[in-house]
Coordinates of C-alpha atoms in Angstrom, one line a residue:
M10 CA 0.2 0.2 -0.3
G11 CA 0.9 3.8 -0.8
Q12 CA 1.4 6.4 2.1
A13 CA -1.5 8.0 2.5
P14 CA -1.1 11.8 1.9
G15 CA 0.2 14.4 5.0
E16 CA 0.8 11.2 7.0
P17 CA 4.6 11.5 8.6
V18 CA 7.2 9.6 6.9
A19 CA 8.4 7.1 9.1
V20 CA 12.4 7.3 9.8
P21 CA 14.2 3.8 10.4
Q22 CA 15.8 4.0 13.6
R23 CA 19.8 3.1 14.2
A24 CA 20.7 1.0 17.0
P25 CA 23.1 2.9 19.4
R26 CA 26.7 3.0 18.4
S27 CA 28.5 0.8 20.9
R28 CA 31.5 2.7 22.7
R29 CA 33.7 -0.6 23.4
G30 CA 36.1 0.0 21.0
L31 CA 36.6 3.3 22.4
F32 CA 38.0 1.3 25.8
M33 CA 39.1 -1.3 23.9
P34 CA 43.3 0.1 23.5
Y35 CA 43.1 0.4 27.3
I36 CA 41.3 -3.0 28.1
L37 CA 44.4 -4.6 25.9
L38 CA 47.5 -2.2 27.8
L39 CA 45.7 -3.3 31.0
A40 CA 45.7 -6.8 29.8
L41 CA 49.4 -6.2 28.7
V42 CA 50.4 -4.9 32.0
V43 CA 48.7 -7.7 34.1
L44 CA 50.8 -10.4 31.6
W45 CA 54.0 -8.6 32.1
S46 CA 53.7 -8.0 35.8
A47 CA 52.7 -11.8 36.2
G48 CA 56.1 -12.7 34.2
W49 CA 58.3 -10.1 35.9
F50 CA 57.3 -11.8 39.2
Y51 CA 57.1 -15.7 37.9
V52 CA 61.2 -14.3 36.4
R53 CA 62.1 -13.1 40.1
G54 CA 60.5 -16.1 41.6
R55 CA 62.7 -18.2 39.8
A56 CA 65.9 -16.5 40.3
A57 CA 65.2 -16.2 44.0
S58 CA 64.9 -20.0 43.7
E59 CA 67.8 -20.5 41.7
M60 CA 70.1 -18.5 43.8
D61 CA 68.8 -20.1 47.5
G62 CA 69.6 -24.0 45.3
W63 CA 73.1 -22.9 44.1
I64 CA 74.1 -21.7 47.8
A65 CA 72.2 -24.6 49.0
R66 CA 74.4 -26.9 47.3
E67 CA 77.6 -25.1 47.8
A68 CA 76.8 -25.4 51.5
S69 CA 76.6 -28.5 51.4
A70 CA 80.6 -28.9 49.6
G71 CA 81.9 -26.9 52.6
R72 CA 81.5 -23.5 50.8
T73 CA 79.0 -21.1 52.9
W74 CA 77.7 -17.9 50.9
T75 CA 76.2 -15.2 52.5
C76 CA 73.8 -12.0 51.0
A77 CA 73.4 -9.7 53.5
D78 CA 70.0 -8.2 53.1
R79 CA 69.1 -9.4 50.1
S80 CA 66.8 -8.0 47.6
I81 CA 65.5 -8.3 44.5
G82 CA 63.6 -5.8 42.6
G83 CA 63.9 -3.6 39.3
Y84 CA 60.6 -3.9 38.4
P85 CA 59.1 -3.8 35.6
F86 CA 62.2 -4.1 33.2
R87 CA 64.8 -5.2 34.8
I88 CA 65.8 -7.9 37.9
E89 CA 68.1 -6.2 40.8
L90 CA 69.7 -8.0 43.0
R91 CA 70.8 -5.9 45.9
C92 CA 73.2 -7.5 48.6
G93 CA 74.5 -5.4 51.9
S94 CA 77.5 -7.1 51.8
V95 CA 78.7 -11.0 50.7
S96 CA 80.7 -13.5 52.1
L97 CA 82.3 -16.9 51.3
A98 CA 83.4 -18.9 54.4
R99 CA 85.3 -22.1 53.5
A100 CA 87.9 -24.9 55.1
D101 CA 90.9 -22.8 53.5
G102 CA 89.6 -19.1 53.9
R103 CA 87.3 -16.8 53.9
F104 CA 86.5 -13.3 52.4
R105 CA 83.9 -10.5 52.3
L106 CA 83.1 -8.1 49.8
G107 CA 81.2 -4.4 50.6
P108 CA 77.4 -3.9 49.2
L109 CA 77.1 -5.3 45.7
T110 CA 74.6 -4.5 43.2
A111 CA 73.9 -7.0 40.1
V112 CA 71.7 -6.2 37.6
A113 CA 70.1 -7.9 34.7
Q114 CA 66.9 -7.1 31.9
V115 CA 64.0 -9.2 32.0
Y116 CA 64.5 -9.7 28.1
Q117 CA 68.1 -10.6 28.3
P118 CA 68.6 -12.5 31.3
R119 CA 72.1 -14.1 30.7
H120 CA 73.6 -10.8 30.2
V121 CA 74.7 -9.3 34.2
L122 CA 76.3 -6.2 35.1
M123 CA 77.5 -5.9 38.4
L124 CA 78.9 -2.6 40.7
T125 CA 80.2 -2.9 44.3
E126 CA 81.5 0.0 46.5
G127 CA 84.0 -2.5 48.1
P128 CA 85.9 -2.8 50.3
F129 CA 87.4 -6.6 49.7
H130 CA 88.5 -8.4 52.6
V131 CA 89.9 -11.9 52.7
E132 CA 92.1 -14.6 54.6
Q133 CA 94.0 -17.4 53.1
G134 CA 95.7 -18.9 55.9
D135 CA 98.6 -16.7 56.6
L136 CA 97.6 -14.4 54.2
V137 CA 95.6 -11.5 54.6
G138 CA 94.3 -9.2 52.1
D139 CA 92.2 -5.9 51.8
A140 CA 91.5 -3.9 48.3
T141 CA 90.0 -0.3 47.7
W142 CA 88.6 1.3 44.6
T143 CA 86.9 4.1 43.7
M144 CA 85.1 2.3 41.0
L145 CA 84.3 -1.5 40.1
E146 CA 81.8 -2.8 37.5
G147 CA 81.7 -5.9 36.2
S148 CA 79.8 -7.9 33.3
F149 CA 79.0 -11.7 32.5
H150 CA 77.3 -12.5 29.4
G151 CA 76.2 -16.0 29.7
A152 CA 75.2 -18.9 26.9
S153 CA 73.6 -22.1 27.1
D154 CA 77.1 -24.0 27.5
G155 CA 79.3 -21.3 29.0
F156 CA 79.6 -18.0 28.7
V157 CA 80.3 -15.6 26.0
R158 CA 82.3 -12.9 27.8
A159 CA 83.1 -11.8 30.9
S160 CA 84.6 -8.4 32.0
L161 CA 86.3 -6.5 35.3
V162 CA 87.0 -2.3 34.8
V163 CA 88.3 -1.1 38.4
D164 CA 89.3 2.6 38.8
A165 CA 91.9 3.3 41.5
P166 CA 92.4 0.0 42.5
S167 CA 94.7 -0.8 45.7
V168 CA 95.7 -4.0 47.6
T169 CA 97.3 -4.3 50.7
V170 CA 98.9 -8.4 51.3
A171 CA 100.4 -9.1 54.9
G172 CA 101.6 -12.2 55.6
A173 CA 103.6 -13.1 52.4
T174 CA 106.9 -11.1 53.7
P175 CA 108.0 -9.5 56.6
D176 CA 106.5 -5.9 55.9
P177 CA 103.0 -5.6 53.8
I178 CA 103.1 -5.9 50.0
A179 CA 101.0 -3.1 48.3
V180 CA 99.8 -2.4 44.7
S181 CA 97.8 0.4 44.0
A182 CA 97.2 1.5 39.9
R183 CA 95.2 4.1 38.0
H184 CA 93.0 1.9 36.5
L185 CA 92.4 -1.8 35.4
E186 CA 90.8 -3.9 33.0
L187 CA 90.5 -7.8 32.5
H188 CA 88.4 -9.1 29.7
A189 CA 87.9 -13.3 29.7
R190 CA 86.1 -15.1 26.5
P191 CA 86.2 -18.8 25.4
T192 CA 88.9 -19.4 22.8
P193 CA 87.4 -19.4 19.3
G194 CA 87.7 -23.3 18.2
R195 CA 89.1 -24.6 21.8
F196 CA 86.6 -23.9 24.3
E197 CA 84.8 -27.1 23.7
S198 CA 87.6 -29.1 23.4
D199 CA 90.4 -28.0 25.7
G200 CA 88.1 -25.9 28.1
A201 CA 90.7 -22.8 27.0
V202 CA 89.3 -19.2 27.7
D203 CA 91.6 -16.0 26.5
L204 CA 92.5 -13.6 29.1
S205 CA 93.5 -9.8 28.3
L206 CA 94.8 -7.8 31.3
R207 CA 95.1 -4.2 31.2
L208 CA 97.4 -2.2 33.9
S209 CA 98.0 1.5 33.5
Q210 CA 100.3 3.4 36.3
A211 CA 101.0 0.9 38.5
L212 CA 103.2 1.2 41.8
A213 CA 104.6 -1.6 43.9
P214 CA 107.1 0.0 46.5
L215 CA 108.5 -3.3 47.2
A216 CA 109.2 -4.2 43.6
D217 CA 110.6 -0.4 43.0
A218 CA 112.9 -1.1 46.3
L219 CA 114.5 -4.3 44.0
I220 CA 114.5 -3.4 40.9
G221 CA 115.6 0.5 41.8
N222 CA 113.0 2.1 40.0
A223 CA 110.0 4.1 41.0
D224 CA 108.7 4.6 38.1
P225 CA 104.9 3.8 37.5
A226 CA 104.8 0.6 35.6
D227 CA 102.1 0.1 32.6
L228 CA 101.3 -3.7 32.0
T229 CA 99.4 -5.5 29.3
L230 CA 98.8 -9.4 29.2
D231 CA 97.2 -11.2 26.3
A232 CA 97.2 -15.1 27.4
T233 CA 95.1 -18.0 27.0
V234 CA 94.4 -20.6 30.0
D235 CA 94.1 -24.1 29.3
R236 CA 91.8 -26.5 30.9
A237 CA 89.9 -23.3 32.4
T238 CA 86.5 -25.0 32.9
T239 CA 88.0 -27.4 35.2
L240 CA 88.5 -24.5 37.9
G241 CA 85.6 -23.8 40.3
T242 CA 85.0 -22.8 43.8
G243 CA 86.9 -25.1 45.7
T244 CA 89.3 -24.8 48.2
V245 CA 93.0 -23.2 46.2
A246 CA 94.9 -26.2 46.6
R247 CA 92.0 -28.5 45.3
E248 CA 90.8 -26.3 42.1
L249 CA 94.8 -25.6 41.2
E250 CA 95.8 -29.6 41.5
R251 CA 92.6 -30.3 39.3
W252 CA 94.0 -27.9 37.1
R253 CA 97.4 -29.2 37.1
Q254 CA 96.4 -33.2 36.8
A255 CA 94.4 -32.0 33.8
G256 CA 97.3 -30.4 31.9
G257 CA 96.2 -26.9 32.9
S258 CA 98.5 -24.1 31.4
L259 CA 98.8 -20.5 30.8
D260 CA 100.4 -19.2 27.1
V261 CA 101.4 -16.0 27.3
A262 CA 100.8 -14.5 23.7
S263 CA 102.2 -11.5 24.7
L264 CA 103.9 -9.9 28.1
A265 CA 104.4 -6.0 27.7
L266 CA 105.7 -4.2 31.3
A267 CA 106.7 -0.4 30.7
K268 CA 108.7 1.3 33.5
G269 CA 110.2 4.9 33.2
E270 CA 113.2 3.8 30.3
R271 CA 112.8 0.1 30.9
R272 CA 110.6 -2.2 28.6
L273 CA 110.1 -5.8 28.6
Q274 CA 108.6 -7.9 26.8
A275 CA 107.7 -11.2 27.4
K276 CA 105.9 -14.8 25.9
G277 CA 105.8 -18.4 26.5
S278 CA 104.0 -21.1 28.9
L279 CA 103.8 -21.4 32.3
G280 CA 102.2 -24.4 34.5
I281 CA 102.6 -26.0 37.8
D282 CA 104.8 -28.9 38.4
Q283 CA 104.7 -32.1 40.4
G284 CA 106.0 -30.0 43.5
H285 CA 102.9 -27.7 42.8
R286 CA 105.5 -24.6 42.0
V287 CA 105.1 -22.5 38.7
A288 CA 107.6 -24.1 36.5
G289 CA 108.0 -22.9 32.7
Q290 CA 109.8 -20.9 30.5
L291 CA 109.5 -17.3 29.3
D292 CA 111.3 -15.7 26.1
L293 CA 112.3 -12.7 26.9
R294 CA 113.1 -8.4 24.7
A295 CA 114.2 -5.8 26.8
A296 CA 115.5 -2.4 26.6
G297 CA 116.8 -0.1 29.2
V298 CA 117.6 -3.2 31.8
E299 CA 120.8 -3.5 31.9
S300 CA 121.3 -2.0 35.6
L301 CA 118.9 -4.9 36.8
V302 CA 121.1 -7.5 34.8
A303 CA 124.1 -6.3 36.5
A304 CA 122.0 -6.3 40.1
V305 CA 121.1 -9.9 39.2
V306 CA 124.6 -11.4 38.1
G307 CA 126.2 -9.3 41.0
Q308 CA 124.3 -11.3 43.6
R309 CA 125.8 -14.0 41.9
F310 CA 129.2 -12.9 41.2
G311 CA 129.9 -10.2 44.0
A312 CA 129.2 -6.4 43.4
D313 CA 132.1 -5.1 41.5
R314 CA 132.5 -8.7 39.3
G315 CA 128.7 -8.4 38.9
A316 CA 128.6 -5.0 37.2
L317 CA 131.4 -5.5 35.2
V318 CA 129.5 -9.2 34.0
G319 CA 126.6 -7.3 34.1
N320 CA 127.5 -4.7 31.9
L321 CA 129.2 -6.9 29.6
V322 CA 126.3 -9.0 29.0
G323 CA 124.1 -5.6 28.3
G324 CA 126.7 -4.5 25.7
L325 CA 126.8 -8.0 24.3
L326 CA 122.9 -7.8 24.2
G327 CA 122.8 -4.4 23.2
L328 CA 120.6 -3.5 26.1
R329 CA 122.8 -0.4 27.1
R330 CA 121.1 3.0 27.0
Q331 CA 121.0 4.3 24.1
P332 CA 122.3 8.2 24.1
E333 CA 119.9 10.6 22.8
G334 CA 119.2 10.8 18.5
G335 CA 120.6 7.3 19.0
A336 CA 119.0 3.7 17.3
G337 CA 115.5 3.2 17.8
D338 CA 112.8 3.0 15.8
A339 CA 110.2 5.1 14.2
S340 CA 108.9 6.9 17.1
G341 CA 111.8 7.5 18.9
E342 CA 111.7 4.1 21.4
V343 CA 115.0 2.3 21.5
A344 CA 114.7 -1.2 19.8
L345 CA 114.1 -3.9 22.1
K346 CA 116.6 -6.8 22.0
P347 CA 116.2 -10.4 22.5
L348 CA 117.2 -11.7 26.2
P349 CA 118.5 -15.1 27.6
P350 CA 114.9 -17.1 28.5
L351 CA 113.5 -16.9 32.0
R352 CA 113.3 -20.6 33.3
L353 CA 111.4 -21.5 35.7
A354 CA 112.4 -25.4 37.1
D355 CA 112.4 -27.5 40.1
G356 CA 112.0 -24.2 42.3
R357 CA 114.7 -22.1 40.5
I358 CA 114.6 -19.1 38.5
L359 CA 117.4 -19.1 35.8
F360 CA 118.4 -16.3 33.6
G361 CA 119.8 -18.4 30.5
P362 CA 122.0 -20.5 32.1
I363 CA 122.7 -18.3 34.9
A364 CA 120.6 -19.4 38.0
I365 CA 119.1 -16.7 40.5
P366 CA 121.2 -17.1 43.9
N367 CA 118.7 -16.8 46.8
V368 CA 115.7 -17.1 44.9
R369 CA 113.6 -20.6 45.5
L370 CA 109.9 -20.6 44.3
Q371 CA 107.4 -21.8 47.2
P372 CA 105.0 -24.0 46.7
L373 CA 101.6 -22.4 45.7
Y374 CA 99.4 -24.6 47.9

């Protein structure tokens, strides 16, 4: 039927527009926050339980670890462990470290950053050591089958050790860096780990007195520790003996020491002999060390003859200090000359064919 004249036109009614779409982003965001929070608290609980389990396993092996005033925070993106202090007690000694903070990102839990204020105190038999610094940071990047890299960076380290000699041994430096990584192609088979050490502006008064040079020293070391994976957190004697029996060695690719006008470079291999003493050989190159050679030889032949023989050896080896404008490389550095090898055998230190008198290597454990 048609519409009667004058009858109002019927307008179709539209259904009310839903406002659900306006709130959907907020609902999704809230759901994401809830899920993320649940995941964070799960990871936090897992980290705490893993730590408790590790501490329990260490305690059953005779090593008591303590993290004083432990707290785990860092929500929402980090897992942050804080200890008022960290200590270890075991049969052969104990150590204590000041406040420590370790941080890992939730999305990268195997990469841990560590910061500690110190100080560090250790007791090992008759030895007592203390260390301080202005800044100490460490990092560890783990992997399913080991680790990728570990690093330690320290500003103004200062170490004192008492009990080794009549007077305490003190060593300080401006900066220290230590890096470690699995040796490519050898970590799985040999458990080999590459080490890189950088120490700048180091001072050691006891060594200065023996060498006769008080200039600060710069030291660099690049080496590989074979069978490093055999080392653990047991007593020093146990871990070193396991390492020795496994055929462990320290292969020095490059050791460089600069102290004033003196320069020394070395490479070689060191290990532990059956008497538990350091053994091995280092091939040396040096400049400006003729006075040190004279001092070493002088102990064997007497002061006068030693100075004469030492200067003769230095002259034959080309170690005499060059006058200004003398021979050197393009940078002005005096060229390093080869020295007789330094051999450590049967508890003795031999400089070429000459055994350094009055010096005996003591067992490490």
